[in-house]
Short mmCIF file of C-alpha atoms in Angstrom, two decimals:
data_model
loop_
_atom_site.label_atom_id
_atom_site.label_comp_id
_atom_site.label_asym_id
_atom_site.label_seq_id
_atom_site.Cartn_x
_atom_site.Cartn_y
_atom_site.Cartn_z
CA UNK I 1 150.13 105.93 95.57
CA UNK I 2 146.76 104.07 95.71
CA UNK I 3 144.66 104.24 92.58
CA UNK I 4 141.37 106.17 93.03
CA UNK I 5 138.51 103.99 91.75
CA UNK I 6 135.45 106.01 92.63
CA UNK I 7 134.83 109.37 94.25
CA UNK I 8 131.44 110.69 95.16
CA UNK I 9 129.82 113.30 97.37
CA UNK I 10 127.32 112.58 100.09
CA UNK I 11 125.09 115.13 101.73
CA UNK I 12 122.73 113.74 104.30
CA UNK I 13 119.87 115.31 106.20
CA UNK I 14 117.46 113.45 108.42
CA UNK I 15 113.99 114.82 109.04
CA UNK I 16 111.80 113.13 111.62
CA UNK I 17 108.37 113.81 112.99
CA UNK I 18 106.47 111.96 115.67
CA UNK I 19 103.38 110.20 114.39
CA UNK I 20 100.30 109.96 116.54
CA UNK I 21 98.16 106.85 116.55
CA UNK I 22 94.56 107.79 115.97
CA UNK I 23 91.80 105.51 117.18
CA UNK I 24 88.87 105.55 114.78
CA UNK I 25 85.35 105.24 116.19
CA UNK I 26 83.18 102.33 115.20
CA UNK I 27 80.71 103.17 112.42
CA UNK I 28 77.34 104.38 113.63
CA UNK I 29 74.17 105.63 112.05
CA UNK I 30 74.55 109.05 113.70
CA UNK I 31 77.40 110.27 115.87
CA UNK I 32 76.52 112.27 118.98
CA UNK I 33 76.79 116.05 118.73
CA UNK I 34 79.67 117.46 120.78
CA UNK I 35 80.74 120.93 121.89
CA UNK I 36 83.86 121.59 119.82
CA UNK I 37 84.70 125.18 120.69
CA UNK I 38 85.20 125.41 124.46
CA UNK I 39 88.76 126.31 125.40
CA UNK I 40 89.87 126.48 121.75
CA UNK I 41 91.77 129.34 120.16
CA UNK I 42 89.56 132.36 119.40
CA UNK I 43 90.57 135.54 117.58
CA UNK I 44 88.68 138.67 116.60
CA UNK I 45 88.88 141.66 114.29
CA UNK I 46 89.06 143.95 117.34
CA UNK I 47 88.73 143.94 121.11
CA UNK I 48 87.30 146.49 123.53
CA UNK I 49 89.60 146.74 126.52
CA UNK I 50 89.89 143.48 128.51
CA UNK I 51 86.96 141.82 126.71
CA UNK I 52 89.06 139.50 124.56
CA UNK I 53 87.91 136.85 122.08
CA UNK I 54 88.90 133.97 124.37
CA UNK I 55 86.20 135.06 126.82
CA UNK I 56 83.59 133.80 124.36
CA UNK I 57 84.90 130.21 124.49
CA UNK I 58 85.83 129.85 128.18
CA UNK I 59 82.46 128.44 129.31
CA UNK I 60 81.99 131.31 131.79
CA UNK I 61 78.86 133.43 131.35
CA UNK I 62 80.43 136.17 133.49
CA UNK I 63 83.01 136.94 130.82
CA UNK I 64 82.45 138.19 127.26
CA UNK I 65 84.02 139.37 124.03
CA UNK I 66 83.32 142.92 122.87
CA UNK I 67 84.47 144.60 119.68
CA UNK I 68 85.27 148.16 118.67
CA UNK I 69 82.29 150.45 118.01
CA UNK I 70 82.26 150.01 114.23
CA UNK I 71 81.00 147.79 111.41
CA UNK I 72 81.91 145.22 110.26
CA UNK I 73 83.53 143.04 112.96
CA UNK I 74 84.16 139.32 113.38
CA UNK I 75 85.15 136.67 115.88
CA UNK I 76 86.39 133.22 114.83
CA UNK I 77 87.24 129.92 116.50
CA UNK I 78 89.85 127.37 115.49
CA UNK I 79 88.33 124.06 116.64
CA UNK I 80 91.60 122.28 115.86
CA UNK I 81 90.13 119.65 113.51
CA UNK I 82 88.34 119.43 110.22
CA UNK I 83 84.92 118.97 111.76
CA UNK I 84 81.32 118.50 110.61
CA UNK I 85 79.45 121.49 112.03
CA UNK I 86 75.81 120.90 113.04
CA UNK I 87 74.90 123.87 115.23
CA UNK I 88 76.17 127.24 116.43
CA UNK I 89 74.92 128.83 119.67
CA UNK I 90 75.32 132.55 120.33
CA UNK I 91 74.61 134.20 123.67
CA UNK I 92 74.55 137.95 123.07
CA UNK I 93 75.00 140.75 125.56
CA UNK I 94 72.70 143.72 125.00
CA UNK I 95 75.01 144.93 122.21
CA UNK I 96 74.06 142.39 119.56
CA UNK I 97 74.04 142.09 115.78
CA UNK I 98 70.96 142.60 113.65
CA UNK I 99 72.79 141.49 110.50
CA UNK I 100 75.43 138.77 110.64
CA UNK I 101 76.70 135.58 108.98
CA UNK I 102 77.98 132.33 110.43
CA UNK I 103 80.79 131.04 108.21
CA UNK I 104 83.09 128.03 108.05
CA UNK I 105 86.48 127.49 106.36
CA UNK I 106 89.14 124.81 106.14
CA UNK I 107 92.00 127.34 105.98
CA UNK I 108 90.61 130.45 107.67
CA UNK I 109 90.42 132.28 104.33
CA UNK I 110 87.92 130.71 101.90
CA UNK I 111 84.67 131.09 103.84
CA UNK I 112 81.36 129.31 103.25
CA UNK I 113 78.12 130.70 104.73
CA UNK I 114 76.26 128.35 107.08
CA UNK I 115 73.66 130.85 108.31
CA UNK I 116 72.84 134.49 107.68
CA UNK I 117 70.21 136.95 108.81
CA UNK I 118 69.40 140.64 108.58
CA UNK I 119 66.78 140.51 111.34
CA UNK I 120 68.75 139.32 114.36
CA UNK I 121 67.06 139.82 117.75
CA UNK I 122 69.95 139.07 120.13
CA UNK I 123 69.63 137.02 123.29
CA UNK I 124 70.39 133.30 123.21
CA UNK I 125 70.30 131.87 119.69
CA UNK I 126 70.71 128.25 118.59
CA UNK I 127 71.33 128.16 114.86
CA UNK I 128 71.19 124.99 112.80
CA UNK I 129 74.20 124.62 110.51
CA UNK I 130 75.48 122.12 107.99
CA UNK I 131 79.06 122.34 106.79
CA UNK I 132 82.61 121.19 107.41
CA UNK I 133 85.79 123.02 108.32
CA UNK I 134 88.31 123.84 110.97
CA UNK I 135 87.47 127.55 111.46
CA UNK I 136 84.03 128.95 112.36
CA UNK I 137 83.33 132.68 112.28
CA UNK I 138 80.59 135.10 113.27
CA UNK I 139 80.85 138.00 110.84
CA UNK I 140 78.80 140.98 112.00
CA UNK I 141 77.61 143.48 109.37
CA UNK I 142 75.20 145.69 111.33
CA UNK I 143 74.99 146.49 115.06
CA UNK I 144 71.75 146.94 116.97
CA UNK I 145 73.27 149.62 119.24
CA UNK I 146 75.94 152.34 118.97
CA UNK I 147 78.28 150.04 120.88
CA UNK I 148 80.32 147.15 119.49
CA UNK I 149 79.36 143.49 119.11
CA UNK I 150 79.31 141.64 122.43
CA UNK I 151 79.04 137.87 123.01
CA UNK I 152 78.93 136.07 126.33
CA UNK I 153 79.30 132.74 124.53
CA UNK I 154 80.14 131.58 121.00
CA UNK I 155 79.66 127.82 120.91
CA UNK I 156 80.22 125.46 117.98
CA UNK I 157 78.71 121.95 117.97
CA UNK I 158 79.33 119.03 115.65
CA UNK I 159 81.39 115.93 115.09
CA UNK I 160 85.15 116.34 115.31
CA UNK I 161 87.33 114.98 112.53
CA UNK I 162 90.94 113.84 112.48
CA UNK I 163 93.44 116.17 114.16
CA UNK I 164 95.38 118.42 111.81
CA UNK I 165 98.85 116.86 111.62
CA UNK I 166 101.77 118.85 112.88
CA UNK I 167 104.29 119.88 110.26
CA UNK I 168 107.44 117.74 110.01
CA UNK I 169 110.10 118.68 112.56
CA UNK I 170 113.80 118.47 111.79
CA UNK I 171 115.40 116.52 114.62
CA UNK I 172 118.84 115.62 113.24
CA UNK I 173 121.00 116.67 110.31
CA UNK I 174 124.55 116.97 109.07
CA UNK I 175 125.52 119.32 106.25
CA UNK I 176 129.18 118.24 106.30
CA UNK I 177 130.54 121.73 106.72
CA UNK I 178 134.21 122.05 107.54
CA UNK I 179 137.61 122.57 106.02
CA UNK I 180 138.79 120.52 103.07
CA UNK I 181 140.38 117.19 104.05
CA UNK I 182 138.65 117.31 107.44
CA UNK I 183 137.03 114.24 108.94
CA UNK I 184 133.29 113.59 109.57
CA UNK I 185 131.88 114.95 112.83
CA UNK I 186 132.82 112.31 115.42
CA UNK I 187 129.83 113.29 117.60
CA UNK I 188 127.48 112.25 114.78
CA UNK I 189 129.30 109.56 112.83
CA UNK I 190 131.09 106.39 113.85
CA UNK I 191 133.41 104.57 111.47
CA UNK I 192 132.66 100.88 110.98
CA UNK I 193 136.04 99.47 109.93
CA UNK I 194 136.71 95.92 108.80
CA UNK I 195 135.18 93.67 106.19
CA UNK I 196 131.50 93.96 105.38
CA UNK I 197 128.59 91.58 104.82
CA UNK I 198 127.09 90.43 101.52
CA UNK I 199 130.37 89.03 100.12
CA UNK I 200 131.91 92.45 99.57
CA UNK I 201 135.45 92.64 98.29
CA UNK I 202 136.53 95.79 100.15
CA UNK I 203 137.89 96.44 103.62
CA UNK I 204 136.44 99.49 105.36
CA UNK I 205 138.91 101.92 106.96
CA UNK I 206 138.68 104.07 110.08
CA UNK I 207 137.53 107.24 108.22
CA UNK I 208 140.71 107.19 106.09
CA UNK I 209 138.56 106.98 102.97
CA UNK I 210 136.06 109.64 104.10
CA UNK I 211 136.94 113.35 104.05
CA UNK I 212 135.21 116.72 103.73
CA UNK I 213 135.75 118.67 100.52
CA UNK I 214 135.39 122.13 102.08
CA UNK I 215 132.17 122.85 100.09
CA UNK I 216 129.61 121.09 102.26
CA UNK I 217 130.13 117.57 100.93
CA UNK I 218 131.48 114.34 102.32
CA UNK I 219 133.67 112.51 99.83
CA UNK I 220 133.91 108.73 100.23
CA UNK I 221 136.56 106.96 98.15
CA UNK I 222 136.86 103.35 97.01
CA UNK I 223 140.55 102.58 96.38
CA UNK I 224 142.49 99.67 94.96
CA UNK I 225 144.86 98.85 97.81
CA UNK I 226 145.60 95.67 99.69
CA UNK I 227 144.83 95.43 103.41
CA UNK I 228 147.34 93.04 104.97
CA UNK I 229 145.83 90.44 107.29
CA UNK I 230 142.29 90.97 105.99
CA UNK I 231 140.00 88.31 104.60
CA UNK I 232 137.53 88.83 101.75
CA UNK I 233 135.86 86.60 99.17
CA UNK I 234 138.18 85.59 96.36
CA UNK I 235 138.91 88.52 94.07
CA UNK I 236 138.03 87.49 90.48
CA UNK I 237 140.89 89.59 89.07
CA UNK I 238 143.77 88.63 91.34
CA UNK I 239 142.43 85.37 92.77
CA UNK I 240 143.46 86.56 96.25
CA UNK I 241 141.29 86.22 99.37
CA UNK I 242 143.13 89.14 100.98
CA UNK I 243 141.02 92.29 100.53
CA UNK I 244 142.27 94.12 97.44
CA UNK I 245 140.21 97.29 97.92
CA UNK I 246 139.36 99.82 100.63
CA UNK I 247 136.28 101.96 101.15
CA UNK I 248 134.39 103.81 103.91
CA UNK I 249 131.41 102.81 106.01
CA UNK I 250 129.82 105.19 108.54
CA UNK I 251 127.08 104.75 111.12
CA UNK I 252 125.02 107.46 112.85
CA UNK I 253 123.02 105.00 114.96
CA UNK I 254 125.39 105.24 117.91
CA UNK I 255 124.64 108.98 118.25
CA UNK I 256 121.04 109.27 117.10
CA UNK I 257 118.05 106.93 116.86
CA UNK I 258 114.32 107.38 116.25
CA UNK I 259 111.29 105.14 115.75
CA UNK I 260 109.09 107.02 113.28
CA UNK I 261 109.99 109.68 110.78
CA UNK I 262 111.37 110.40 107.34
CA UNK I 263 114.96 110.27 106.19
CA UNK I 264 116.19 112.40 103.30
CA UNK I 265 119.62 112.34 101.69
CA UNK I 266 121.26 113.95 98.66
CA UNK I 267 123.77 111.46 97.27
CA UNK I 268 125.83 111.47 94.10
CA UNK I 269 127.17 108.07 93.05
CA UNK I 270 129.33 107.06 90.08
CA UNK I 271 127.92 105.05 87.22
CA UNK I 272 128.87 101.39 87.02
CA UNK I 273 128.14 97.87 88.17
CA UNK I 274 128.19 97.43 91.95
CA UNK I 275 127.57 101.12 92.70
CA UNK I 276 124.50 102.31 94.54
CA UNK I 277 123.25 103.96 97.76
CA UNK I 278 122.74 101.68 100.72
CA UNK I 279 121.27 101.99 104.19
CA UNK I 280 121.06 99.72 107.16
#
């Protein structure tokens, strides 16, 4: 019976996310003001019939957002970036706000006031603003009419910042589930048998030294056993150049590859010289 030298569990998960290359503009004394809001996601505290919030950012003066007939109400725009806001333009229908605030937030929750008035007159308003954030909101406190708030256009101007990165996306993983003494998933892992690089003294087997433990772990064993016909560096204990040990080497590259991303693994290794996690 071969002598068990080392036994350890390996649990591997690979998380990858595509990274976008972002071209940065050349420095300038003053960047040009741009319309940041058109076609972006707009939401509101309420909607009257078909007059949805997106009508205020579609660039069409024949469509509008209208709210319920009550105070307060709000409409907000997600401009998709952390942007420097320089101006907000409101084009009111006859149902306008006499008292309202223009606010900005990075997270859509902690709002900072950019402009406020209690003497609004409706019509087309161009309001200077100075602040930074991803979300811009018109928060109405008092209506001028018995009807709701109604905007033909809600436009946000400024200088766009870097896009908000998408959260990491899991694209490949193996939790090593399966019955005890089972073998690694052949659709994900390929055995790399034979002798290895870097003057190693072991001979790798065809998954014979790699088994599942039935509890979500892969157990890889290094054993003291001779592999007939193999060739390894001279063993300092026996003096033999025939491999005196066996181990396991597995490769997922044949089944899955990616260019950018992050790899995570939970690995338990025994203590001792020559032991350590490896990749490549």
